[in-house]
């Protein structure tokens, strides 16, 4: 908790820095040490090295530190300042603080929204703190750690600057200048990357502004959240006004006119017409001023006083097709040469006589060359999880959810099919595809025989709005599991489409699809595959061979094995017969070697027996729990302190009744458990051991308690490191600490959390039981502290197992005795 951390207060060079009470960390002590050194160097009154420690003792205000100083003031005041800081860290920091800080450095990662300078400073600061324990990373190792955590956006640029970065990592450069040349190179690469990205964003903003300029349907709804859509493009430069023409509209002016039904030509709010049908002249450049929100409010007030009540409210237009530079918008209603077709997910109230468009009819008339067969196949893998885009909802009297299908579409420019969401719309007379998606897939754009004119679902200002489309592509869609693939259909390219793909009547007809709207199922006629909710794939049952065939197979395998064995033994016998007869001296040497091995083994066995008899106190049974040391406790810190752990008790076989009685009695006599009446209860059960004559093993099921326990991050040693060190020796010994977990007492405040239910009642553990989440970490920390000065030199400890290696018998005896003395 940050609120409880100790606080450092600086007073300049005239007074020593003050460390206020709170939790101490390695970073805080490092800052305090640097502040004290700065005070010593800059103070006008020269402070001798012998007086530095006593000069800052009064500024340590934490009562724990003051008590520690009071108890041993005479010894502390004579320490040098560096020795005092080292002793302060050993007394008040976690014993493994250096290892924890080392792990944090290795796990540092650069976030995408952070610069490389911020990321490197954070890692270097931690390494500076780690150097106070003489365990800091060397320059080359620190560079490797920083490279491992660099953001993915910098990887490509690092490869292009490989030679320059490698030159900064040469030993002579690191020895003379440290990692600063490498850091400067990386900062320049990061700044260049961010500058290029900013230029790309500005270019994209300008491209969007140019594409939307003057196109009414290319923008979002005029009655919705349009004010903030183009806010990112306010800085796009505009063309200056000429002497005879008004300056182009700014992005803010366009957004304001679009939101309030304005005209881009006469630039009047609530004009009731668009630029193409504007009867008014262009504004006078000499008198024109930039439109503001005050102009809009004035126009709105004038409109409210003059407009009839019926004109003050109108329905919002609902359309799925918006325009871009490839679209032609027509507002007149007198074109009778070609019928316009409403295309929308929400159709208007008006009753319209639908007829087939000549261009679309010709488009789908001759498709025999492009028909691809429907291929319902059974995949080898299990059926993937396919979720419909619209979850079932309660019935609504006015609307029902759309039929949205999560499908996959392939194209020449993509390596794998792209997952997307398609709208199944039986009210659409054609198939429509969003223009950017067609470009992303790399589909070939073809020109329609005639421009296809579609009508928006709802009229704008009482007039029909039609849009002309000119191009189409060929595509087929698949189920995400690839168990079904559609025929090839032609989709008209539509800019500004409300969804990625609208699968209309041509798709449904060509694939023979039957839609059940009530059951929300879409099933092709030639297979029973519901593409919205497919049935799981059942595995094909493997027929069991007959008994006669099984016997034949067994006899065949037996015959093959015998034949192979005869051939192998014959080749070995032939090779042995071809060898010259051995000399008698070789047999004597082999016998002598075997005698030496047996003698050495006997010597080691006797040495082990003497070692056990000499250190009887180490091999005695664990003493009563009350006499165990209390310098280390097993603590159980809960995430939710008020959560009770109560689970059902497991059924126990009758054959384990006597074993339960024996085990509980042994633990009671050793003071390891005690009966109680607690609100917590975790189940316990017995499992048999490999030795049938031994008592079964008591197992505690603390899964619910472990889920609510704050984890202890103390690391366990790596097995490959242990094996690598053991390879240094010639003689090895292994010790197994019996019931080692029971040598650590549970803190009295946490004893009730260890309660377990047994067939003979409820008991709580007074010593650390096996099964707790943090039990391995607590025990590893304790044995590591006991054998710290020997680990890596000639021993390793992993939980309750100790391995010792040596190069000679005499050296091995000394090593084993040192381990036993430490335990």
JSON list of N, CA and C in Angstrom, two decimals, residues 443-449 470-474:
[
{"chain": "A", "resi": 443, "resn": "UNK", "atom": "N", "xyz": [-9.88, -8.06, -53.76]},
{"chain": "A", "resi": 443, "resn": "UNK", "atom": "CA", "xyz": [-10.80, -8.58, -54.76]},
{"chain": "A", "resi": 443, "resn": "UNK", "atom": "C", "xyz": [-10.79, -7.69, -56.00]},
{"chain": "A", "resi": 444, "resn": "UNK", "atom": "N", "xyz": [-10.92, -8.29, -57.15]},
{"chain": "A", "resi": 444, "resn": "UNK", "atom": "CA", "xyz": [-10.90, -7.55, -58.41]},
{"chain": "A", "resi": 444, "resn": "UNK", "atom": "C", "xyz": [-12.21, -6.78, -58.57]},
{"chain": "A", "resi": 445, "resn": "UNK", "atom": "N", "xyz": [-12.10, -5.46, -58.81]},
{"chain": "A", "resi": 445, "resn": "UNK", "atom": "CA", "xyz": [-13.27, -4.60, -59.01]},
{"chain": "A", "resi": 445, "resn": "UNK", "atom": "C", "xyz": [-13.67, -4.65, -60.48]},
{"chain": "A", "resi": 446, "resn": "UNK", "atom": "N", "xyz": [-14.93, -4.97, -60.71]},
{"chain": "A", "resi": 446, "resn": "UNK", "atom": "CA", "xyz": [-15.49, -5.01, -62.07]},
{"chain": "A", "resi": 446, "resn": "UNK", "atom": "C", "xyz": [-16.60, -3.96, -62.18]},
{"chain": "A", "resi": 447, "resn": "UNK", "atom": "N", "xyz": [-16.78, -3.43, -63.40]},
{"chain": "A", "resi": 447, "resn": "UNK", "atom": "CA", "xyz": [-17.82, -2.43, -63.64]},
{"chain": "A", "resi": 447, "resn": "UNK", "atom": "C", "xyz": [-19.15, -3.11, -63.90]},
{"chain": "A", "resi": 448, "resn": "UNK", "atom": "N", "xyz": [-20.21, -2.57, -63.31]},
{"chain": "A", "resi": 448, "resn": "UNK", "atom": "CA", "xyz": [-21.56, -3.07, -63.57]},
{"chain": "A", "resi": 448, "resn": "UNK", "atom": "C", "xyz": [-21.96, -2.76, -65.01]},
{"chain": "A", "resi": 449, "resn": "UNK", "atom": "N", "xyz": [-22.82, -3.60, -65.59]},
{"chain": "A", "resi": 449, "resn": "UNK", "atom": "CA", "xyz": [-23.32, -3.28, -66.94]},
{"chain": "A", "resi": 449, "resn": "UNK", "atom": "C", "xyz": [-24.00, -1.93, -66.99]},
{"chain": "A", "resi": 470, "resn": "UNK", "atom": "N", "xyz": [-21.46, 1.55, -58.95]},
{"chain": "A", "resi": 470, "resn": "UNK", "atom": "CA", "xyz": [-20.89, 1.31, -60.26]},
{"chain": "A", "resi": 470, "resn": "UNK", "atom": "C", "xyz": [-20.06, 0.03, -60.35]},
{"chain": "A", "resi": 471, "resn": "UNK", "atom": "N", "xyz": [-19.63, -0.57, -59.26]},
{"chain": "A", "resi": 471, "resn": "UNK", "atom": "CA", "xyz": [-18.69, -1.68, -59.34]},
{"chain": "A", "resi": 471, "resn": "UNK", "atom": "C", "xyz": [-19.18, -2.84, -58.49]},
{"chain": "A", "resi": 472, "resn": "UNK", "atom": "N", "xyz": [-18.64, -4.05, -58.80]},
{"chain": "A", "resi": 472, "resn": "UNK", "atom": "CA", "xyz": [-18.96, -5.24, -58.04]},
{"chain": "A", "resi": 472, "resn": "UNK", "atom": "C", "xyz": [-17.73, -6.14, -57.98]},
{"chain": "A", "resi": 473, "resn": "UNK", "atom": "N", "xyz": [-17.77, -7.12, -57.08]},
{"chain": "A", "resi": 473, "resn": "UNK", "atom": "CA", "xyz": [-16.71, -8.11, -56.92]},
{"chain": "A", "resi": 473, "resn": "UNK", "atom": "C", "xyz": [-17.33, -9.49, -56.80]},
{"chain": "A", "resi": 474, "resn": "UNK", "atom": "N", "xyz": [-16.52, -10.52, -57.01]},
{"chain": "A", "resi": 474, "resn": "UNK", "atom": "CA", "xyz": [-16.95, -11.90, -56.81]},
{"chain": "A", "resi": 474, "resn": "UNK", "atom": "C", "xyz": [-16.34, -12.41, -55.50]}
]
